[in-house]
C-alpha cells in the first residue's frame, strides 16, 4: 500500500510559485509504482506534474497530484555517428542538456535552460532558437491510464507541431510519459546558429555545441526571468499564426511587425511584440505583471493568485482581439 500525503501546498511544485493545495499528493520515484497508484486511487481525479513549469494554478485541487520524480539517463545504443539515449521522465530538462554537453552529444544545445522535466518536453514539443524537440526525439514510453499498460510512441506517431503534439490533442490526459529516447549526434556536430543573437555571441569564438549552449544560456538569462527569483512559466501565449491576408492587413499598418513565413503560406508573428505594442510590457497589477524585458512572459512578483494572473492574461487577450483581430492562445495550461 502506497502512502499518499494529504493537503499539500503546490507552491514549490509550480514555477509560477502560486499557492494552491492538493487534497492528495504522491511523488513517484519508480515507474513500476504507477499501476498501484491508479488502483489505489480509483474514482479519484489524478493530475500529473512534471516540472510544473507550464501551468497556471487557479484553484485548489480536490484530487491526487502525482509528481513524476523518476531519475536516470543511459546510452542504450550507439554507433560512430550517433547515440540513442534513454531518459526517465522526472529528470530535469536542463540537467539533461548539461549531461549531453559533457558527453559531447549534439542536438539539444539550443534548448539549454528551458525549465521543466524531460517527461513534459514532448507534450508541447519544446523549442527555442531555431530547434524543436522533434528533431532529436526518437520515441517515448507512456503509461496508458485507461488500461494500465505501457506503450511506445515513435516520433511520427506523436504528430509534433509548433508547441503541439498528440498528447495535447487526441490523447490529452490519457497517458503519462514515463521515459523519452533521444537520437543525439556525435562529433562533427551539425550546429543551428541561424538565430541573430546566437551568431552575434559566437563571433570570434570556436563553434561548438558547448559554445552554442553558452550563447543560449546568456541570451535566455538576459531576457527571461529566473523562476527561482520571479515566478513565471516562460512564454504565456503562443506566437499566433496568421493567414496571409490577415498578416498583410496588419503589416500595412505596422511595417515594423516581425514575421516568420511558414511553408504552408501562413505567417507567424511574435505575441511579445504585439503585447509590447499594446503597452503592456513591464506593467504590474498587484503582484501580477508582464515581464520588463520580454512581454510574452507573465510574472508573479510574490503572492499573486492564479486568478489575478489569469485576469491580466484575459485583459491582454481582449485588447489583442480589438487592436489586431488576433485571438492569443495560451501556451501555459490553465488549471
Ligand atoms: N519582441 C518584442 N517585444 C517583446 C518580446 C519580443 O518586440 O517584449 C520581438 C523581438 O524583438 C523579436 C520577436 O519579438 O523581433 C521575437 O522575440 P524572441 O526572439 O525573444 O522570441 P519569442 O517569439 O518572443 C519564442 C519562444 C520562446 C523561445 C524564443 C527563442 C514561443 C511562444 N516562444 O519567443 O520560448 O525561447 O522564441 O527561440 O514560441 C517558451 O516557450 O517558454 C519560450 C521562452
Short mmCIF file of C-alpha atoms and ligand atoms in Angstrom, two decimals:
data_model
loop_
_atom_site.label_atom_id
_atom_site.label_comp_id
_atom_site.label_asym_id
_atom_site.label_seq_id
_atom_site.Cartn_x
_atom_site.Cartn_y
_atom_site.Cartn_z
CA UNK A 1 0.00 0.00 0.00
CA UNK A 2 1.47 3.37 -1.03
CA UNK A 3 1.20 6.24 1.40
CA UNK A 4 -0.41 9.31 -0.15
CA UNK A 5 0.19 12.65 1.55
CA UNK A 6 -2.76 14.96 2.25
CA UNK A 7 -3.44 18.70 1.90
CA UNK A 8 -0.10 19.56 0.39
CA UNK A 9 0.81 23.04 -0.85
CA UNK A 10 1.76 23.01 -4.54
CA UNK A 11 3.67 26.32 -4.31
CA UNK A 12 7.07 24.70 -4.75
CA UNK A 13 5.78 22.36 -7.46
CA UNK A 14 4.82 25.10 -9.94
CA UNK A 15 7.31 27.59 -11.39
CA UNK A 16 4.75 30.44 -11.16
CA UNK A 17 5.01 29.95 -7.38
CA UNK A 18 1.24 30.08 -6.95
CA UNK A 19 -0.20 28.95 -3.64
CA UNK A 20 -2.79 26.20 -4.16
CA UNK A 21 -3.45 22.97 -2.26
CA UNK A 22 -3.92 19.43 -3.42
CA UNK A 23 -6.19 17.11 -1.41
CA UNK A 24 -3.82 14.18 -2.03
CA UNK A 25 -0.23 14.06 -3.20
CA UNK A 26 2.30 11.45 -4.27
CA UNK A 27 5.84 11.78 -5.58
CA UNK A 28 6.57 8.92 -7.97
CA UNK A 29 10.16 7.65 -7.88
CA UNK A 30 9.66 4.29 -9.64
CA UNK A 31 7.66 3.86 -12.83
CA UNK A 32 6.55 0.47 -11.51
CA UNK A 33 4.53 2.26 -8.78
CA UNK A 34 2.13 3.70 -11.38
CA UNK A 35 -0.21 0.70 -11.50
CA UNK A 36 -0.55 0.72 -7.74
CA UNK A 37 -1.18 4.47 -7.63
CA UNK A 38 -4.04 4.13 -10.08
CA UNK A 39 -5.51 1.01 -8.48
CA UNK A 40 -5.42 2.63 -5.07
CA UNK A 41 -6.97 5.88 -6.31
CA UNK A 42 -9.87 4.52 -8.31
CA UNK A 43 -12.56 7.13 -8.86
CA UNK A 44 -10.22 9.93 -7.78
CA UNK A 45 -9.20 12.52 -10.34
CA UNK A 46 -5.44 12.47 -10.90
CA UNK A 47 -3.29 15.31 -12.17
CA UNK A 48 0.28 14.83 -13.30
CA UNK A 49 3.03 17.40 -12.65
CA UNK A 50 6.33 17.22 -14.49
CA UNK A 51 8.45 20.24 -13.61
CA UNK A 52 5.29 22.36 -13.08
CA UNK A 53 6.76 24.94 -15.42
CA UNK A 54 3.94 25.20 -17.93
CA UNK A 55 0.88 25.59 -15.75
CA UNK A 56 -1.12 28.27 -14.00
CA UNK A 57 -2.94 27.00 -10.92
CA UNK A 58 -6.13 29.00 -10.41
CA UNK A 59 -7.69 26.91 -7.63
CA UNK A 60 -7.13 24.12 -5.11
CA UNK A 61 -7.28 20.58 -6.48
CA UNK A 62 -9.69 18.10 -4.96
CA UNK A 63 -7.89 15.04 -6.35
CA UNK A 64 -4.43 13.43 -6.35
CA UNK A 65 -1.42 15.35 -7.62
CA UNK A 66 1.19 12.97 -8.96
CA UNK A 67 4.67 14.44 -9.26
CA UNK A 68 6.88 12.43 -11.61
CA UNK A 69 10.29 12.21 -9.93
CA UNK A 70 11.86 9.19 -11.66
CA UNK A 71 15.55 9.58 -12.50
CA UNK A 72 18.08 8.02 -14.85
CA UNK A 73 19.95 8.71 -18.10
CA UNK A 74 21.61 5.95 -20.11
CA UNK A 75 23.01 5.32 -23.57
CA UNK A 76 21.21 2.29 -24.89
CA UNK A 77 22.71 2.05 -28.35
CA UNK A 78 25.41 3.83 -30.31
CA UNK A 79 27.47 3.85 -33.48
CA UNK A 80 30.18 6.15 -34.86
CA UNK A 81 27.72 8.89 -35.76
CA UNK A 82 25.04 8.87 -33.08
CA UNK A 83 23.82 7.61 -29.72
CA UNK A 84 20.36 6.59 -28.59
CA UNK A 85 19.84 7.90 -25.06
CA UNK A 86 17.01 6.93 -22.73
CA UNK A 87 16.00 9.45 -20.07
CA UNK A 88 13.50 8.91 -17.25
CA UNK A 89 10.61 11.39 -17.22
CA UNK A 90 11.46 13.02 -13.89
CA UNK A 91 14.91 14.22 -14.95
CA UNK A 92 15.24 17.99 -15.12
CA UNK A 93 15.46 19.12 -18.77
CA UNK A 94 18.42 21.47 -18.35
CA UNK A 95 20.37 18.88 -16.32
CA UNK A 96 19.88 16.50 -19.24
CA UNK A 97 21.20 19.15 -21.67
CA UNK A 98 24.28 19.59 -19.45
CA UNK A 99 24.80 15.81 -19.44
CA UNK A 100 24.72 15.80 -23.27
CA UNK A 101 27.29 18.62 -23.44
CA UNK A 102 29.60 16.68 -21.14
CA UNK A 103 29.28 13.56 -23.31
CA UNK A 104 29.80 15.77 -26.40
CA UNK A 105 26.44 14.64 -27.83
CA UNK A 106 24.76 17.23 -30.02
CA UNK A 107 21.13 18.15 -30.76
CA UNK A 108 19.74 19.75 -27.61
CA UNK A 109 22.24 22.60 -27.04
CA UNK A 110 19.83 25.25 -28.41
CA UNK A 111 17.28 24.07 -25.86
CA UNK A 112 19.52 24.81 -22.85
CA UNK A 113 17.88 26.36 -19.76
CA UNK A 114 14.30 25.57 -20.75
CA UNK A 115 12.59 24.95 -17.42
CA UNK A 116 10.69 21.73 -16.80
CA UNK A 117 11.15 17.98 -16.91
CA UNK A 118 12.16 15.60 -19.69
CA UNK A 119 8.78 13.83 -19.48
CA UNK A 120 6.93 17.05 -20.23
CA UNK A 121 9.16 18.03 -23.14
CA UNK A 122 7.34 16.10 -25.90
CA UNK A 123 3.88 17.27 -24.82
CA UNK A 124 4.36 20.74 -26.22
CA UNK A 125 7.35 19.92 -28.44
CA UNK A 126 9.55 22.45 -26.63
CA UNK A 127 11.50 24.73 -28.89
CA UNK A 128 13.91 27.65 -28.89
CA UNK A 129 16.46 29.38 -31.13
CA UNK A 130 15.60 27.51 -34.30
CA UNK A 131 15.40 23.99 -32.84
CA UNK A 132 12.42 21.92 -31.71
CA UNK A 133 12.42 18.76 -29.62
CA UNK A 134 11.02 16.75 -32.56
CA UNK A 135 14.39 16.99 -34.37
CA UNK A 136 16.09 14.80 -31.71
CA UNK A 137 13.13 12.85 -30.33
CA UNK A 138 13.26 9.14 -31.17
CA UNK A 139 10.35 7.71 -29.11
CA UNK A 140 8.74 7.77 -25.69
CA UNK A 141 7.23 5.20 -23.39
CA UNK A 142 3.88 6.05 -21.85
CA UNK A 143 1.60 4.54 -19.22
CA UNK A 144 -1.90 4.38 -20.68
CA UNK A 145 -4.24 5.44 -17.90
CA UNK A 146 -7.27 3.62 -19.30
CA UNK A 147 -5.81 0.10 -19.33
CA UNK A 148 -2.73 0.48 -17.08
CA UNK A 149 -0.43 -0.74 -19.88
CA UNK A 150 2.84 0.67 -21.20
CA UNK A 151 3.05 1.65 -24.84
CA UNK A 152 5.70 3.18 -27.12
CA UNK A 153 5.09 6.21 -29.36
CA UNK A 154 7.55 6.74 -32.20
CA UNK A 155 8.38 10.25 -33.43
CA UNK A 156 5.88 10.14 -36.34
CA UNK A 157 3.09 8.89 -34.07
CA UNK A 158 3.42 11.92 -31.78
CA UNK A 159 2.17 14.32 -34.53
CA UNK A 160 4.51 17.10 -33.45
CA UNK A 161 3.73 20.68 -34.49
CA UNK A 162 4.60 24.17 -33.21
CA UNK A 163 4.25 23.82 -29.41
CA UNK A 164 1.97 20.88 -30.11
CA UNK A 165 1.69 17.06 -30.10
CA UNK A 166 -0.86 14.25 -29.95
CA UNK A 167 -0.55 14.40 -26.12
CA UNK A 168 -2.12 17.87 -26.15
CA UNK A 169 -4.89 16.92 -28.57
CA UNK A 170 -6.37 13.49 -29.33
CA UNK A 171 -4.69 11.86 -26.33
CA UNK A 172 -4.97 14.75 -23.88
CA UNK A 173 -4.95 13.43 -20.31
CA UNK A 174 -4.82 9.80 -21.46
CA UNK A 175 -1.13 8.97 -20.98
CA UNK A 176 1.71 9.56 -18.56
CA UNK A 177 5.06 9.83 -20.30
CA UNK A 178 7.48 7.67 -18.31
CA UNK A 179 10.69 7.92 -20.39
CA UNK A 180 11.94 9.52 -23.59
CA UNK A 181 14.54 8.30 -26.07
CA UNK A 182 16.65 10.81 -27.98
CA UNK A 183 18.82 10.28 -31.03
CA UNK A 184 21.86 12.51 -30.46
CA UNK A 185 24.75 13.32 -32.73
CA UNK A 186 28.40 12.57 -32.14
CA UNK A 187 31.06 15.00 -33.44
CA UNK A 188 31.29 16.52 -36.02
CA UNK A 189 28.08 18.27 -34.98
CA UNK A 190 25.59 19.99 -37.17
CA UNK A 191 25.08 23.36 -35.42
CA UNK A 192 22.00 25.60 -35.61
CA UNK A 193 23.25 29.16 -35.43
CA UNK A 194 20.84 30.98 -37.77
CA UNK A 195 19.33 32.97 -34.91
CA UNK A 196 20.81 36.51 -34.94
CA UNK A 197 21.64 36.75 -31.23
CA UNK A 198 23.48 33.41 -31.35
CA UNK A 199 25.55 34.50 -34.35
CA UNK A 200 26.45 37.69 -32.54
CA UNK A 201 27.57 35.79 -29.43
CA UNK A 202 29.66 33.33 -31.44
CA UNK A 203 31.60 35.99 -33.37
CA UNK A 204 35.31 35.26 -32.95
CA UNK A 205 34.62 32.15 -30.85
CA UNK A 206 35.07 28.48 -31.66
CA UNK A 207 31.81 27.00 -32.99
CA UNK A 208 30.88 24.02 -30.81
CA UNK A 209 27.80 22.65 -29.08
CA UNK A 210 29.23 23.89 -25.76
CA UNK A 211 29.60 27.45 -27.10
CA UNK A 212 26.11 27.40 -28.66
CA UNK A 213 24.70 26.34 -25.29
CA UNK A 214 26.62 29.16 -23.60
CA UNK A 215 25.15 31.61 -26.13
CA UNK A 216 21.61 30.33 -25.49
CA UNK A 217 22.09 30.47 -21.71
CA UNK A 218 23.36 34.03 -21.89
CA UNK A 219 20.51 35.18 -24.20
CA UNK A 220 17.86 33.49 -22.06
CA UNK A 221 19.31 34.94 -18.86
CA UNK A 222 19.25 38.43 -20.34
CA UNK A 223 15.60 38.25 -21.45
CA UNK A 224 13.78 35.69 -19.36
CA UNK A 225 13.18 35.86 -15.61
CA UNK A 226 14.60 33.04 -13.46
CA UNK A 227 11.60 31.26 -11.86
CA UNK A 228 13.65 30.90 -8.66
CA UNK A 229 13.67 34.70 -8.39
CA UNK A 230 10.39 35.75 -10.05
CA UNK A 231 7.60 33.21 -10.57
CA UNK A 232 6.76 32.59 -14.24
CA UNK A 233 6.04 29.89 -16.80
CA UNK A 234 8.10 31.12 -19.75
CA UNK A 235 6.04 32.23 -22.74
CA UNK A 236 2.49 32.62 -21.52
CA UNK A 237 0.99 32.77 -25.02
CA UNK A 238 1.79 31.02 -28.29
CA UNK A 239 3.00 33.11 -31.19
CA UNK A 240 -0.09 33.45 -33.38
CA UNK A 241 -0.13 32.04 -36.90
CA UNK A 242 -1.98 34.29 -39.34
CA UNK A 243 -3.49 33.80 -42.77
CA UNK A 244 -1.64 35.76 -45.46
CA UNK A 245 -4.45 38.34 -45.94
CA UNK A 246 -4.72 38.97 -42.21
CA UNK A 247 -0.96 39.49 -41.93
CA UNK A 248 -0.91 41.83 -44.93
CA UNK A 249 -3.67 43.96 -43.43
CA UNK A 250 -1.67 44.31 -40.21
CA UNK A 251 1.64 44.86 -41.99
CA UNK A 252 0.17 47.83 -43.87
CA UNK A 253 -0.49 49.48 -40.52
CA UNK A 254 2.61 48.21 -38.68
CA UNK A 255 5.50 47.96 -41.12
CA UNK A 256 7.89 47.05 -38.27
CA UNK A 257 5.93 43.89 -37.32
CA UNK A 258 8.47 40.99 -37.17
CA UNK A 259 7.20 37.95 -39.08
CA UNK A 260 8.23 34.41 -39.96
CA UNK A 261 6.62 32.76 -43.01
CA UNK A 262 5.63 29.07 -42.76
CA UNK A 263 5.94 26.66 -45.71
CA UNK A 264 2.12 26.46 -45.97
CA UNK A 265 1.81 30.21 -46.69
CA UNK A 266 0.70 31.21 -43.18
CA UNK A 267 2.77 33.69 -41.18
CA UNK A 268 3.86 33.51 -37.55
CA UNK A 269 4.13 36.81 -35.67
CA UNK A 270 5.60 37.30 -32.17
CA UNK A 271 2.99 37.70 -29.46
CA UNK A 272 5.64 39.51 -27.38
CA UNK A 273 5.83 42.26 -29.99
CA UNK A 274 2.03 42.64 -30.09
CA UNK A 275 1.84 42.80 -26.29
CA UNK A 276 4.59 45.40 -26.13
CA UNK A 277 2.87 47.44 -28.87
CA UNK A 278 -0.33 47.49 -26.80
CA UNK A 279 1.65 49.00 -23.92
CA UNK A 280 1.59 46.08 -21.50
CA UNK A 281 5.34 45.45 -21.27
CA UNK A 282 6.54 45.91 -17.69
CA UNK A 283 3.12 46.73 -16.24
CA UNK A 284 2.25 45.47 -12.77
CA UNK A 285 -1.16 44.93 -11.18
CA UNK A 286 -0.70 43.93 -7.57
CA UNK A 287 1.79 41.06 -7.69
CA UNK A 288 0.83 40.03 -11.24
CA UNK A 289 2.81 41.55 -14.07
CA UNK A 290 4.21 41.48 -17.59
CA UNK A 291 7.98 40.96 -17.56
CA UNK A 292 10.02 44.11 -18.15
CA UNK A 293 12.36 42.55 -20.74
CA UNK A 294 10.07 40.10 -22.56
CA UNK A 295 6.37 40.92 -22.90
CA UNK A 296 5.43 37.32 -23.68
CA UNK A 297 6.17 36.29 -20.10
CA UNK A 298 3.69 36.95 -17.29
CA UNK A 299 5.18 37.04 -13.82
CA UNK A 300 4.23 36.57 -10.17
CA UNK A 301 6.26 39.09 -8.16
CA UNK A 302 5.44 37.40 -4.85
CA UNK A 303 1.94 36.46 -3.79
CA UNK A 304 -0.28 36.83 -6.86
CA UNK A 305 -3.10 34.31 -7.09
CA UNK A 306 -3.64 32.28 -10.24
CA UNK A 307 -6.88 34.19 -10.79
CA UNK A 308 -5.01 37.52 -10.72
CA UNK A 309 -2.53 36.32 -13.34
CA UNK A 310 -5.42 34.96 -15.40
CA UNK A 311 -7.29 38.30 -15.17
CA UNK A 312 -4.22 40.08 -16.57
CA UNK A 313 -3.90 37.48 -19.35
CA UNK A 314 -7.55 37.94 -20.28
CA UNK A 315 -7.14 41.71 -20.41
CA UNK A 316 -4.25 41.23 -22.87
CA UNK A 317 -6.28 38.76 -24.96
CA UNK A 318 -9.26 41.12 -25.11
CA UNK A 319 -7.15 44.02 -26.27
CA UNK A 320 -5.28 41.90 -28.86
CA UNK A 321 -8.63 40.91 -30.33
CA UNK A 322 -9.72 44.52 -30.53
CA UNK A 323 -6.44 46.01 -31.80
CA UNK A 324 -5.19 43.26 -34.14
CA UNK A 325 -8.19 40.92 -34.55
CA UNK A 326 -5.94 38.21 -33.10
CA UNK A 327 -7.05 35.59 -30.56
CA UNK A 328 -3.97 34.94 -28.46
CA UNK A 329 -3.90 31.31 -27.35
CA UNK A 330 -2.29 30.47 -24.03
CA UNK A 331 0.78 28.26 -24.18
CA UNK A 332 0.51 27.62 -20.46
CA UNK A 333 -2.14 25.18 -19.19
CA UNK A 334 -4.74 26.92 -17.06
CA UNK A 335 -5.78 24.57 -14.25
N1 LIG B 1 9.59 41.13 -29.17
C1 LIG B 1 9.22 42.40 -28.83
N2 LIG B 1 8.89 42.66 -27.54
C2 LIG B 1 8.95 41.72 -26.58
C3 LIG B 1 9.31 40.41 -26.92
C4 LIG B 1 9.63 40.12 -28.22
O1 LIG B 1 9.17 43.30 -29.67
O2 LIG B 1 8.66 42.07 -25.42
C5 LIG B 1 10.02 40.85 -30.55
C6 LIG B 1 11.54 40.66 -30.63
O3 LIG B 1 12.21 41.86 -30.79
C7 LIG B 1 11.71 39.77 -31.82
C8 LIG B 1 10.45 38.92 -31.78
O4 LIG B 1 9.51 39.61 -30.98
O5 LIG B 1 11.70 40.50 -33.01
C9 LIG B 1 10.71 37.52 -31.28
O6 LIG B 1 11.21 37.59 -29.95
P1 LIG B 1 12.14 36.43 -29.34
O7 LIG B 1 13.20 36.07 -30.29
O8 LIG B 1 12.52 36.83 -27.96
O9 LIG B 1 11.21 35.16 -29.30
P2 LIG B 1 9.66 34.95 -28.97
O10 LIG B 1 8.93 34.75 -30.24
O11 LIG B 1 9.20 36.03 -28.08
C10 LIG B 1 9.93 32.33 -28.86
C11 LIG B 1 9.53 31.22 -27.94
C12 LIG B 1 10.45 31.18 -26.72
C13 LIG B 1 11.86 30.96 -27.22
C14 LIG B 1 12.23 32.11 -28.20
C15 LIG B 1 13.58 31.91 -28.85
C16 LIG B 1 7.14 30.91 -28.27
C17 LIG B 1 5.77 31.08 -27.69
N3 LIG B 1 8.14 31.39 -27.54
O12 LIG B 1 9.73 33.57 -28.15
O13 LIG B 1 10.07 30.08 -25.92
O14 LIG B 1 12.80 30.93 -26.15
O15 LIG B 1 11.27 32.15 -29.27
O16 LIG B 1 13.53 30.88 -29.79
O17 LIG B 1 7.28 30.32 -29.33
C18 LIG B 1 8.80 29.35 -24.04
O18 LIG B 1 8.17 28.65 -24.82
O19 LIG B 1 8.55 29.37 -22.80
C19 LIG B 1 9.85 30.22 -24.56
C20 LIG B 1 10.50 31.07 -23.78
#
